[in-house]
PDB file of C-alpha atoms in Angstrom:
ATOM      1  CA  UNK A   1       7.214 -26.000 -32.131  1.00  0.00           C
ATOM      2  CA  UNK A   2       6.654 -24.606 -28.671  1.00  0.00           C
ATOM      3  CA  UNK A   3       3.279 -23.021 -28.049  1.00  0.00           C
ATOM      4  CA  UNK A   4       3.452 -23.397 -23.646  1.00  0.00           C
ATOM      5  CA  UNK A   5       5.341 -23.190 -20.574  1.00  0.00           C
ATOM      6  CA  UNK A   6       3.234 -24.624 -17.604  1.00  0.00           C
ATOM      7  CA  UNK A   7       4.497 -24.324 -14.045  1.00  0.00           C
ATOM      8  CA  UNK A   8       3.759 -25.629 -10.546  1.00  0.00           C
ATOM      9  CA  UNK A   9       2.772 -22.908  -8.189  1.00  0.00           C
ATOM     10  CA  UNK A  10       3.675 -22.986  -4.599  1.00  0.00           C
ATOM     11  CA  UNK A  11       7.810 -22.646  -4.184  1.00  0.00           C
ATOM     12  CA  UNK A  12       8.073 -22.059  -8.306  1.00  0.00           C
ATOM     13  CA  UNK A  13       6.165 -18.879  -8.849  1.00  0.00           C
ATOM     14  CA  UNK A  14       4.842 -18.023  -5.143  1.00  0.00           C
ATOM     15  CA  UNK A  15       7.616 -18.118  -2.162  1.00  0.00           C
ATOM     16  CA  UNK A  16       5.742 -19.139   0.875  1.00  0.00           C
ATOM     17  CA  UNK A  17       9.861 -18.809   2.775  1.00  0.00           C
ATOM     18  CA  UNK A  18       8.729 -15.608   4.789  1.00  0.00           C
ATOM     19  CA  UNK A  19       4.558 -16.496   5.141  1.00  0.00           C
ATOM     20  CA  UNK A  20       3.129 -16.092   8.877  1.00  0.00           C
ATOM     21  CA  UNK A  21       3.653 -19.027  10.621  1.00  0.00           C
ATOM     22  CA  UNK A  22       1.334 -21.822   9.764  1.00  0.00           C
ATOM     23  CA  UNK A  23      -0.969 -22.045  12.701  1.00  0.00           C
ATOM     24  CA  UNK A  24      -1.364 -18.101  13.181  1.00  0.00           C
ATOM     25  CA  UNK A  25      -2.650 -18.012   9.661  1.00  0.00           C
ATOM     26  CA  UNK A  26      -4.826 -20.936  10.331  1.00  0.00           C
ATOM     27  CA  UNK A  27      -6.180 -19.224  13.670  1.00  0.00           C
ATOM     28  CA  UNK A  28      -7.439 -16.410  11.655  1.00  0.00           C
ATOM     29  CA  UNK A  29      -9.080 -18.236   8.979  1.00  0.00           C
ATOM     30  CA  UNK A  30     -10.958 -20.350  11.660  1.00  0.00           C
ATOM     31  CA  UNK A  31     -11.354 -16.809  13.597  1.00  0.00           C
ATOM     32  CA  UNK A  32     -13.496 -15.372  10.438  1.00  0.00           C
ATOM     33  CA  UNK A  33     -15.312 -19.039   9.876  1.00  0.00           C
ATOM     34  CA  UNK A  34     -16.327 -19.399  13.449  1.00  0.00           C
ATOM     35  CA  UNK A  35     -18.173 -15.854  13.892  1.00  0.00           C
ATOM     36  CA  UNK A  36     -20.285 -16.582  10.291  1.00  0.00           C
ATOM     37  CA  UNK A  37     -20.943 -20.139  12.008  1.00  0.00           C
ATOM     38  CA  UNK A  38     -21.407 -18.752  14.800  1.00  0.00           C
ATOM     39  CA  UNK A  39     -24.108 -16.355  13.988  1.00  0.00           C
ATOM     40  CA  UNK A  40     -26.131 -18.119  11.270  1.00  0.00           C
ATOM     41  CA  UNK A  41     -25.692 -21.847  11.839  1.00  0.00           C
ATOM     42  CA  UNK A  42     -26.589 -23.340  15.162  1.00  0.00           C
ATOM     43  CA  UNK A  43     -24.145 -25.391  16.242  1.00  0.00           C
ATOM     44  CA  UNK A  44     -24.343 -27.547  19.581  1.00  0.00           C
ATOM     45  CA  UNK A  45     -21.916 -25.651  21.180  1.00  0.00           C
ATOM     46  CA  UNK A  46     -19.183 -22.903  20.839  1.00  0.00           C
ATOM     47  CA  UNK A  47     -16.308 -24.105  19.091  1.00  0.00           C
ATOM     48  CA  UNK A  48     -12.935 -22.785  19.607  1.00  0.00           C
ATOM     49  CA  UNK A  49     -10.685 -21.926  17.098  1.00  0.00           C
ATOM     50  CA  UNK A  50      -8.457 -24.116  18.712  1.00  0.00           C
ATOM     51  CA  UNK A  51     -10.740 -27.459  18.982  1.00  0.00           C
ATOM     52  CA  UNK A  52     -11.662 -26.437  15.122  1.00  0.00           C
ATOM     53  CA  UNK A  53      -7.708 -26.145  13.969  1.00  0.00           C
ATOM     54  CA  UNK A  54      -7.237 -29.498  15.631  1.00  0.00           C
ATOM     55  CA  UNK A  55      -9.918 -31.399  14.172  1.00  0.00           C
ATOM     56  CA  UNK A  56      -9.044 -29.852  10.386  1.00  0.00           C
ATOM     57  CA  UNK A  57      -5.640 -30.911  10.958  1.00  0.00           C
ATOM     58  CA  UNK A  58      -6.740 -34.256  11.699  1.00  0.00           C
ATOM     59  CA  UNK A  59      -8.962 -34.447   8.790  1.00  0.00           C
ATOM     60  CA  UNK A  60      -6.656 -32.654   6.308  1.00  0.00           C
ATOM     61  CA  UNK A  61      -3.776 -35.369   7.198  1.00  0.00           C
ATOM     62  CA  UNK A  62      -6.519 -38.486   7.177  1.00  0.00           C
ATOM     63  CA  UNK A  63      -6.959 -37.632   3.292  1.00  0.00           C
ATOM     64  CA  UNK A  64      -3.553 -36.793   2.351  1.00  0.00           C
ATOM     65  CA  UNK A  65      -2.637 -40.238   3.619  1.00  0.00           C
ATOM     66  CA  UNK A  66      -5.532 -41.799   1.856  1.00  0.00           C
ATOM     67  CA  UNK A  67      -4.462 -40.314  -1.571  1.00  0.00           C
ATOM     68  CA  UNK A  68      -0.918 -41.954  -2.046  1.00  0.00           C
ATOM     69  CA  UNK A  69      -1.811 -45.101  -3.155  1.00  0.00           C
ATOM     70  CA  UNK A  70      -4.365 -43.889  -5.066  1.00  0.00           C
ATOM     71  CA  UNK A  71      -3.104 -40.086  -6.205  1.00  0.00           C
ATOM     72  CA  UNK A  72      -6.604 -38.718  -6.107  1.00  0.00           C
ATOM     73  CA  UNK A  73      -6.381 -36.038  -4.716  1.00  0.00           C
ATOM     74  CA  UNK A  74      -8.056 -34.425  -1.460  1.00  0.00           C
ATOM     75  CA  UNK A  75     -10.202 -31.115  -1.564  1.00  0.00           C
ATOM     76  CA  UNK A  76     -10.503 -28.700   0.916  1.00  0.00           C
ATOM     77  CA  UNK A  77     -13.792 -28.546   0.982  1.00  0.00           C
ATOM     78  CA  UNK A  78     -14.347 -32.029   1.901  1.00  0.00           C
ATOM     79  CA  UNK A  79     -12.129 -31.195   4.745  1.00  0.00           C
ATOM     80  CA  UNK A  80     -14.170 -28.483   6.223  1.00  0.00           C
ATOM     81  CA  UNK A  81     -17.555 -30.593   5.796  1.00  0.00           C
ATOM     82  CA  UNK A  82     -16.069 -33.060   8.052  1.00  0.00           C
ATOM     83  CA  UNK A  83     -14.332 -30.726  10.377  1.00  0.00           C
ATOM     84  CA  UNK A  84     -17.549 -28.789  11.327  1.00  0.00           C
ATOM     85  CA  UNK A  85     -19.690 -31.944  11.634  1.00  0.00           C
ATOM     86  CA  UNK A  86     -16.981 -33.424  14.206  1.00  0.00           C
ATOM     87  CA  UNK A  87     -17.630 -29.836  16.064  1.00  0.00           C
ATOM     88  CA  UNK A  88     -21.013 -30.132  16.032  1.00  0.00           C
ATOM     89  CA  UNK A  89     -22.323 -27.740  13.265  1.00  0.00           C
ATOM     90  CA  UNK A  90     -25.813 -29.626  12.041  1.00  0.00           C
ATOM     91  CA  UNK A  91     -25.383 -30.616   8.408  1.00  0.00           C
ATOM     92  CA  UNK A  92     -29.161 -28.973   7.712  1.00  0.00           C
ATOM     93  CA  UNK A  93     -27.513 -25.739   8.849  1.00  0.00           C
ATOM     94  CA  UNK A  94     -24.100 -26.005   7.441  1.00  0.00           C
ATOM     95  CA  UNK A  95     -23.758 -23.077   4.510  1.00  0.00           C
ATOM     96  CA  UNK A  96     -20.383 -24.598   2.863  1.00  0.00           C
ATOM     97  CA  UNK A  97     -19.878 -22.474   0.024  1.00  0.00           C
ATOM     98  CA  UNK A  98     -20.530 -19.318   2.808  1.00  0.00           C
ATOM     99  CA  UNK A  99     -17.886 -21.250   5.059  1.00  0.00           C
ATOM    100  CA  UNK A 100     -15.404 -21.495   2.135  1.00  0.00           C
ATOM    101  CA  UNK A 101     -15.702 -18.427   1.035  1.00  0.00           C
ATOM    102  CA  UNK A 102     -14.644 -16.620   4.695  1.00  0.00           C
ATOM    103  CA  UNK A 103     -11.869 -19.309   5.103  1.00  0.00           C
ATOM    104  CA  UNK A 104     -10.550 -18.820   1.623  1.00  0.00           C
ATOM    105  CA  UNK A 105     -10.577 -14.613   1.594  1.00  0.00           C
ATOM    106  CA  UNK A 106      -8.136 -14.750   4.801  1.00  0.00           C
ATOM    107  CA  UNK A 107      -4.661 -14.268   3.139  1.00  0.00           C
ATOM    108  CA  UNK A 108      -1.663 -15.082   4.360  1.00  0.00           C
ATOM    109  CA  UNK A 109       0.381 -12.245   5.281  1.00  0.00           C
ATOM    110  CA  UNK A 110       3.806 -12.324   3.634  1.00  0.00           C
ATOM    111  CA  UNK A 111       3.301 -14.357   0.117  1.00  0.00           C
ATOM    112  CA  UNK A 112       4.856 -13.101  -2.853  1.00  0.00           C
ATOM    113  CA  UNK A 113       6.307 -14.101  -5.828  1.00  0.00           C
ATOM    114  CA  UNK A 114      10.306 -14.701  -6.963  1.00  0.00           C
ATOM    115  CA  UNK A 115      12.163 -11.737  -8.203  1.00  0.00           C
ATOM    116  CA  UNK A 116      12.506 -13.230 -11.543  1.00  0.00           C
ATOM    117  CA  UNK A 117       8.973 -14.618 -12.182  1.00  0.00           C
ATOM    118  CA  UNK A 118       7.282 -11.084 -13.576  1.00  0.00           C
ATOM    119  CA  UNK A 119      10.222 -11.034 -15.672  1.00  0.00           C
ATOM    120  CA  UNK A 120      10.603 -14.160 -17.355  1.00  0.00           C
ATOM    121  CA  UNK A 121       7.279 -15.007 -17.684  1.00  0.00           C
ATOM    122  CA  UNK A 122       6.272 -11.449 -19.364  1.00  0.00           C
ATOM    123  CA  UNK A 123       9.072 -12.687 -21.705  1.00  0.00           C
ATOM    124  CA  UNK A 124       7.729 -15.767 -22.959  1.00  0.00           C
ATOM    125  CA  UNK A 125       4.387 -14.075 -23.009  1.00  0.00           C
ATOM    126  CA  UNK A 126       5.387 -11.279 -25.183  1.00  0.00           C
ATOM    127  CA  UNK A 127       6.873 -13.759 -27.730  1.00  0.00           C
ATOM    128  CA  UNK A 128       3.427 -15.340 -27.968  1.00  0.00           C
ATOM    129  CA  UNK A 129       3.731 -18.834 -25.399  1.00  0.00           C
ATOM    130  CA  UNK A 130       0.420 -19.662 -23.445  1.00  0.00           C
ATOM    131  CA  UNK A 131       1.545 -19.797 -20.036  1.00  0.00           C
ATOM    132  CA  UNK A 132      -0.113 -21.983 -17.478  1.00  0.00           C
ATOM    133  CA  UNK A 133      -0.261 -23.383 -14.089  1.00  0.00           C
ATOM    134  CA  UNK A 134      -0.796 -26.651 -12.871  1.00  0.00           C
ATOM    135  CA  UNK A 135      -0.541 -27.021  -8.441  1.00  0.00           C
ATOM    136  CA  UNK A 136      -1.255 -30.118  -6.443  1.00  0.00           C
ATOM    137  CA  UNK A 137      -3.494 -27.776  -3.789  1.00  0.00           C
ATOM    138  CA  UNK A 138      -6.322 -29.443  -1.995  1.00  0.00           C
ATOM    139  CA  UNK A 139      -7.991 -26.224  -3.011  1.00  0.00           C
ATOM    140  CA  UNK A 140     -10.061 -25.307  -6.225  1.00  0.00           C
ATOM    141  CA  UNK A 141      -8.438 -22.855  -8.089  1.00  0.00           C
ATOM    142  CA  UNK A 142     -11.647 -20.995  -7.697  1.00  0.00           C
ATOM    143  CA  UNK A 143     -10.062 -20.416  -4.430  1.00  0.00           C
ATOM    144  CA  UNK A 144      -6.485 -20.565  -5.340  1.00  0.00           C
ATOM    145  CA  UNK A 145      -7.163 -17.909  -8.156  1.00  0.00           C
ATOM    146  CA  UNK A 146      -7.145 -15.109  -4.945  1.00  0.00           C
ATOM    147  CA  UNK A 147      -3.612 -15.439  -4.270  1.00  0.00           C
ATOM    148  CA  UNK A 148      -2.736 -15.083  -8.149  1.00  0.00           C
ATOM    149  CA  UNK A 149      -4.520 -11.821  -7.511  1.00  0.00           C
ATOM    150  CA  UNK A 150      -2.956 -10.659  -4.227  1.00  0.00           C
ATOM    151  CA  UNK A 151       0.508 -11.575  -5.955  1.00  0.00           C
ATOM    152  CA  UNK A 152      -0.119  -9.726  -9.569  1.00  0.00           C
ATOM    153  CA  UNK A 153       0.254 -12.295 -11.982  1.00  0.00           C
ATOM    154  CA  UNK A 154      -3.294 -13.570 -12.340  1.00  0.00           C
ATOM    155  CA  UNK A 155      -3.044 -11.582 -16.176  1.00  0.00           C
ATOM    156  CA  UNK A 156      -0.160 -14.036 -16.812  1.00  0.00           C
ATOM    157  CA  UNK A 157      -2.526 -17.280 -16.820  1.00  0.00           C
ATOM    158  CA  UNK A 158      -5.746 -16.434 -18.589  1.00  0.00           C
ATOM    159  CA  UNK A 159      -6.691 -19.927 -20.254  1.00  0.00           C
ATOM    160  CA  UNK A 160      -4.857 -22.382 -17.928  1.00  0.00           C
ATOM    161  CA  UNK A 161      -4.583 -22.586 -14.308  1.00  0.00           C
ATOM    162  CA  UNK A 162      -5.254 -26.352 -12.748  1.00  0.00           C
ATOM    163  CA  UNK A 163      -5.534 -27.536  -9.307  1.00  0.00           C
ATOM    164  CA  UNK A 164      -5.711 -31.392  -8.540  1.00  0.00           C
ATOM    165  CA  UNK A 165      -9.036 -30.625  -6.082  1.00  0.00           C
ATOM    166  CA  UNK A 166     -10.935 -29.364  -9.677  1.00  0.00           C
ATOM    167  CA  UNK A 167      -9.110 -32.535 -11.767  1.00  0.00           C
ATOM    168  CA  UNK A 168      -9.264 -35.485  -9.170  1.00  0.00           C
ATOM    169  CA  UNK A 169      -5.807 -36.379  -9.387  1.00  0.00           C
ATOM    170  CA  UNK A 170      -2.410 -35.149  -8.025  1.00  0.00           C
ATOM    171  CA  UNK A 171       0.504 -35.105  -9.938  1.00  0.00           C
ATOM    172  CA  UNK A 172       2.664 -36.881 -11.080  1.00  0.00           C
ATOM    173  CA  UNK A 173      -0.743 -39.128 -12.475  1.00  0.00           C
ATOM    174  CA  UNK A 174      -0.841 -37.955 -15.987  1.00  0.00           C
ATOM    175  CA  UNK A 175      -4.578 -36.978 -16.121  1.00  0.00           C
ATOM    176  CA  UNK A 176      -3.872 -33.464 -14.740  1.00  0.00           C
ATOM    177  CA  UNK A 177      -1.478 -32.983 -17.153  1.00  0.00           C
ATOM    178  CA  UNK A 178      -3.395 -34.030 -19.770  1.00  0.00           C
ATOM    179  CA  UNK A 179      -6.005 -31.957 -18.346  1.00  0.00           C
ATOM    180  CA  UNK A 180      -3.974 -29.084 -18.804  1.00  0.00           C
ATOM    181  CA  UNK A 181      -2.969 -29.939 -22.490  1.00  0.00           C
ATOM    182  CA  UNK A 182      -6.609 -30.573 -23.272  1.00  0.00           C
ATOM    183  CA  UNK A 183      -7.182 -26.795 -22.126  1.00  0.00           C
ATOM    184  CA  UNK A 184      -4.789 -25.123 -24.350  1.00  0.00           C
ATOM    185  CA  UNK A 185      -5.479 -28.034 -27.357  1.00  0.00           C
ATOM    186  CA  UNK A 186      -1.645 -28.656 -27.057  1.00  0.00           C
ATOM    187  CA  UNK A 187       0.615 -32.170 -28.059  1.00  0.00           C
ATOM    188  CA  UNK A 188       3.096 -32.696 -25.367  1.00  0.00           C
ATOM    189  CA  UNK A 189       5.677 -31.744 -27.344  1.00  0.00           C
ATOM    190  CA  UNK A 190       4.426 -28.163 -27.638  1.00  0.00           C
ATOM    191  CA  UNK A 191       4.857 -27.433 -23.986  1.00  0.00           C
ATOM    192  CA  UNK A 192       7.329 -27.546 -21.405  1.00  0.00           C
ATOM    193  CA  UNK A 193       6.549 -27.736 -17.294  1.00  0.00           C
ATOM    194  CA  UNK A 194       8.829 -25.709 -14.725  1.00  0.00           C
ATOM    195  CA  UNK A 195       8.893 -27.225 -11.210  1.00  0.00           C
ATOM    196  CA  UNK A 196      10.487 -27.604  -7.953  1.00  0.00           C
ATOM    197  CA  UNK A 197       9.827 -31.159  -7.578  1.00  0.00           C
ATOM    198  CA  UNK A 198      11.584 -34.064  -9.413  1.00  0.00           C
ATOM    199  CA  UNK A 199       8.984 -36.641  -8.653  1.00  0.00           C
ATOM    200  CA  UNK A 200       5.862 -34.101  -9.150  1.00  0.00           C
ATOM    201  CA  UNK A 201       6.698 -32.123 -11.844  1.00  0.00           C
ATOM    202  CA  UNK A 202       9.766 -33.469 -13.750  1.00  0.00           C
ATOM    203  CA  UNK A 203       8.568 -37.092 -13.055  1.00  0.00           C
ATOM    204  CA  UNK A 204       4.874 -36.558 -14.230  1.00  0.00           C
ATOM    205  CA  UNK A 205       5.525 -34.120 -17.103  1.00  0.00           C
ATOM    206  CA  UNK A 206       8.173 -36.251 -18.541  1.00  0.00           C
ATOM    207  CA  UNK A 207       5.690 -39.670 -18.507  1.00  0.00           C
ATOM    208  CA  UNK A 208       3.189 -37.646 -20.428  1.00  0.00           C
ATOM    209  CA  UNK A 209       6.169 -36.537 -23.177  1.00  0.00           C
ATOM    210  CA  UNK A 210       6.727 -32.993 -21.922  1.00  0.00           C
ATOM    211  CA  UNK A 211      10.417 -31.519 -21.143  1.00  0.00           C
ATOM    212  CA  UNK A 212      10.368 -31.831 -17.648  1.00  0.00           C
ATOM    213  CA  UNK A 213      12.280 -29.281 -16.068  1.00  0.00           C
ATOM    214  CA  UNK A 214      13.611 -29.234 -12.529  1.00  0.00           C
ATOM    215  CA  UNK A 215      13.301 -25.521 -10.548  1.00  0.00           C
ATOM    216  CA  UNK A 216      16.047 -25.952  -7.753  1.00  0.00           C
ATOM    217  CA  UNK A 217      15.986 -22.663  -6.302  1.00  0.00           C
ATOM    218  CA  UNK A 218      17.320 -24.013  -3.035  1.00  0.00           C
ATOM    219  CA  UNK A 219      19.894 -26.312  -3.883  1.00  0.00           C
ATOM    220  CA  UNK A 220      17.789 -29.409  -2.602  1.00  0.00           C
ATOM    221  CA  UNK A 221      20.582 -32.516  -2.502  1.00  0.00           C
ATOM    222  CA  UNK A 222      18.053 -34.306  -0.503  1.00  0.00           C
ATOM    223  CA  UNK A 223      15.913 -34.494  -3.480  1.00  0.00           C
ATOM    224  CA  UNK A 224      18.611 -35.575  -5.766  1.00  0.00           C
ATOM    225  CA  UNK A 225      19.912 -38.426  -3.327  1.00  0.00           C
ATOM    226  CA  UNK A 226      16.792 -39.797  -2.595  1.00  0.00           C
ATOM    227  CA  UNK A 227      15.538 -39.647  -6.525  1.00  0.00           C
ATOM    228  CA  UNK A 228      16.572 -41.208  -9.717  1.00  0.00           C
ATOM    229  CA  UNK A 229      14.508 -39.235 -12.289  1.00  0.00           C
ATOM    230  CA  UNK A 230      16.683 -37.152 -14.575  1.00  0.00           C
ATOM    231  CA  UNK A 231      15.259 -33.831 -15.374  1.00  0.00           C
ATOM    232  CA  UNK A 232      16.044 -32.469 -19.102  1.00  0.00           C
ATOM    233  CA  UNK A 233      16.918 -29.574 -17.570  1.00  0.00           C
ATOM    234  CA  UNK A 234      18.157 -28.100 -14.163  1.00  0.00           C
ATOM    235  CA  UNK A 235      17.915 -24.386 -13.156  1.00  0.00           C
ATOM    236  CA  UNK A 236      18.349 -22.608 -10.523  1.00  0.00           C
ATOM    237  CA  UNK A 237      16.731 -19.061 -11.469  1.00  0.00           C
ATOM    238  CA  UNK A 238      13.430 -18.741 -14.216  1.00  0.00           C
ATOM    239  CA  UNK A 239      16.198 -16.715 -15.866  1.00  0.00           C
ATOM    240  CA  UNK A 240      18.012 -20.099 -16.760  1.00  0.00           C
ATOM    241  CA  UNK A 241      15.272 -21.401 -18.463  1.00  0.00           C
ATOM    242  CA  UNK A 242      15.497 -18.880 -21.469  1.00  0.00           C
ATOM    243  CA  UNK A 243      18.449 -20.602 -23.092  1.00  0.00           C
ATOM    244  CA  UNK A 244      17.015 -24.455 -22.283  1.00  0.00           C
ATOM    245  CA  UNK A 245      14.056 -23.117 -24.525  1.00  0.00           C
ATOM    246  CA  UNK A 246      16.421 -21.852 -27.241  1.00  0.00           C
ATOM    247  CA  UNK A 247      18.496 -24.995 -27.467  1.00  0.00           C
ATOM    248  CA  UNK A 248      15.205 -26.830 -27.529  1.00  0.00           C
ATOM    249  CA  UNK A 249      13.057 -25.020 -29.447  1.00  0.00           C
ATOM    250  CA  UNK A 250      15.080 -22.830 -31.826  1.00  0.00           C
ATOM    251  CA  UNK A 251      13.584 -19.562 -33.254  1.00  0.00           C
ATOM    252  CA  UNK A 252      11.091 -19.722 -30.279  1.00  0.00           C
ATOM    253  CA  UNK A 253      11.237 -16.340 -29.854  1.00  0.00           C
ATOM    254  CA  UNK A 254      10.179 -15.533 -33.586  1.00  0.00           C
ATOM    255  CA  UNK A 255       6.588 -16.907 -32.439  1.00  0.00           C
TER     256      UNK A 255
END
């Protein structure tokens, strides 16, 4: 019996395609964190915005590379510890949960979600599914949580919404997906997972006994040459996931 859908976040439900460029929406984070640090925690020197956004970048790619042998997964926060220390912000002064809240309520300008995600997933809420959300973000969904807002379909995910930074692991290592079914109190075979990744999300949903089904809005070949995991199900539109659930899960709809 299905009881769940779960879905990744970033390129599934949220379309990052027409976001401000990377750096200018970095720039203004560090903008906002510099004047609180700034004014209330003595560091050695000024710090430019530019010296900062070099020195997170830096950090930020030291423990992405760090976590692919292992799949644990970076936080953000860990990131801007180190950052300001390297720029000279004395740990005794260093407010982090101050710091991360500035950095994290700078939005990026242009984020929204698909056409078809308000639809479909008001659907399989109003015939009774849980709906939930599992991303690999460095960032807590604490943090994460803001952009659900911004975007209008925090409502949609009221019991499960999972970053790797709050579980320790990235996908596709099963704990975070058995995180997830822990939170709802769900067997594998009562939920399906929605992604745009065949290694992340098909891969790691599939080794845990989930449907695993592949979200190729784009068309990706790449990820099909370079790949030999077999999704139950391709789509290219949340609409086409409707009838994969039927032939699945007949009478679904009856809750």
């Amino acid at each position: 019996m299905l009881k769940a859908v779960l879905f990744d976040l970033d390129q599934t439900l949220i379309d990052w395609d027409d976001v401000e460029p990377w750096e200018d929406y970095q720039f203004r984070r560090f903008e906002a964190v510099l004047d609180l640090v700034h004014a209330e925690m003595h560091p050695a020197e000024n710090i430019e915005p530019g010296r900062m956004f070099a020195v997170f970048i830096e950090q930020s790619a030291r423990l992405w590379r760090e976590c692919v042998a292992t799949m644990r997964s970076p936080h953000v926060v860990t990131m801007m510890q180190e950052t300001l220390k390297e720029c000279g912000v004395p740990e005794e002064h260093l407010n982090i949960d101050a710091v991360m809240n500035v950095y994290t309520s700078q939005l990026p300008h242009g984020q929204r979600i698909y056409p078809d995600v308000r639809d479909v997933l008001g659907e399989l809420r109003d015939h009774g599914l849980e709906l939930g959300i599992i991303t690999n973000a460095a960032h807590p969904m604490l943090y994460r949580d803001r952009e659900l807002e911004a975007v209008g379909i925090m409502d949609l995910f009221p019991r499960c919404r999972i970053s790797a930074a709050d579980v320790g692991y990235l996908k596709p290592h099963r704990a975070i997906f058995d995180h997830a079914l822990r939170e709802l109190s769900l067997d594998p075979a009562e939920a399906v997972f929605v992604g745009d990744s065949l290694t992340t999300d098909v891969e790691g949903s599939q080794g845990i006994g989930m449907y695993g089904v592949w979200l190729d809005r784009v068309q990706d070949e790449a990820q099909v040459i370079t790949n030999d995991v077999i999704p139950d199900g391709t789509i290219n539109s949340l609409y086409q996931l409707l009838p994969l659930l039927d032939q699945w899960y007949p009478g679904w709809r009856g809750g």
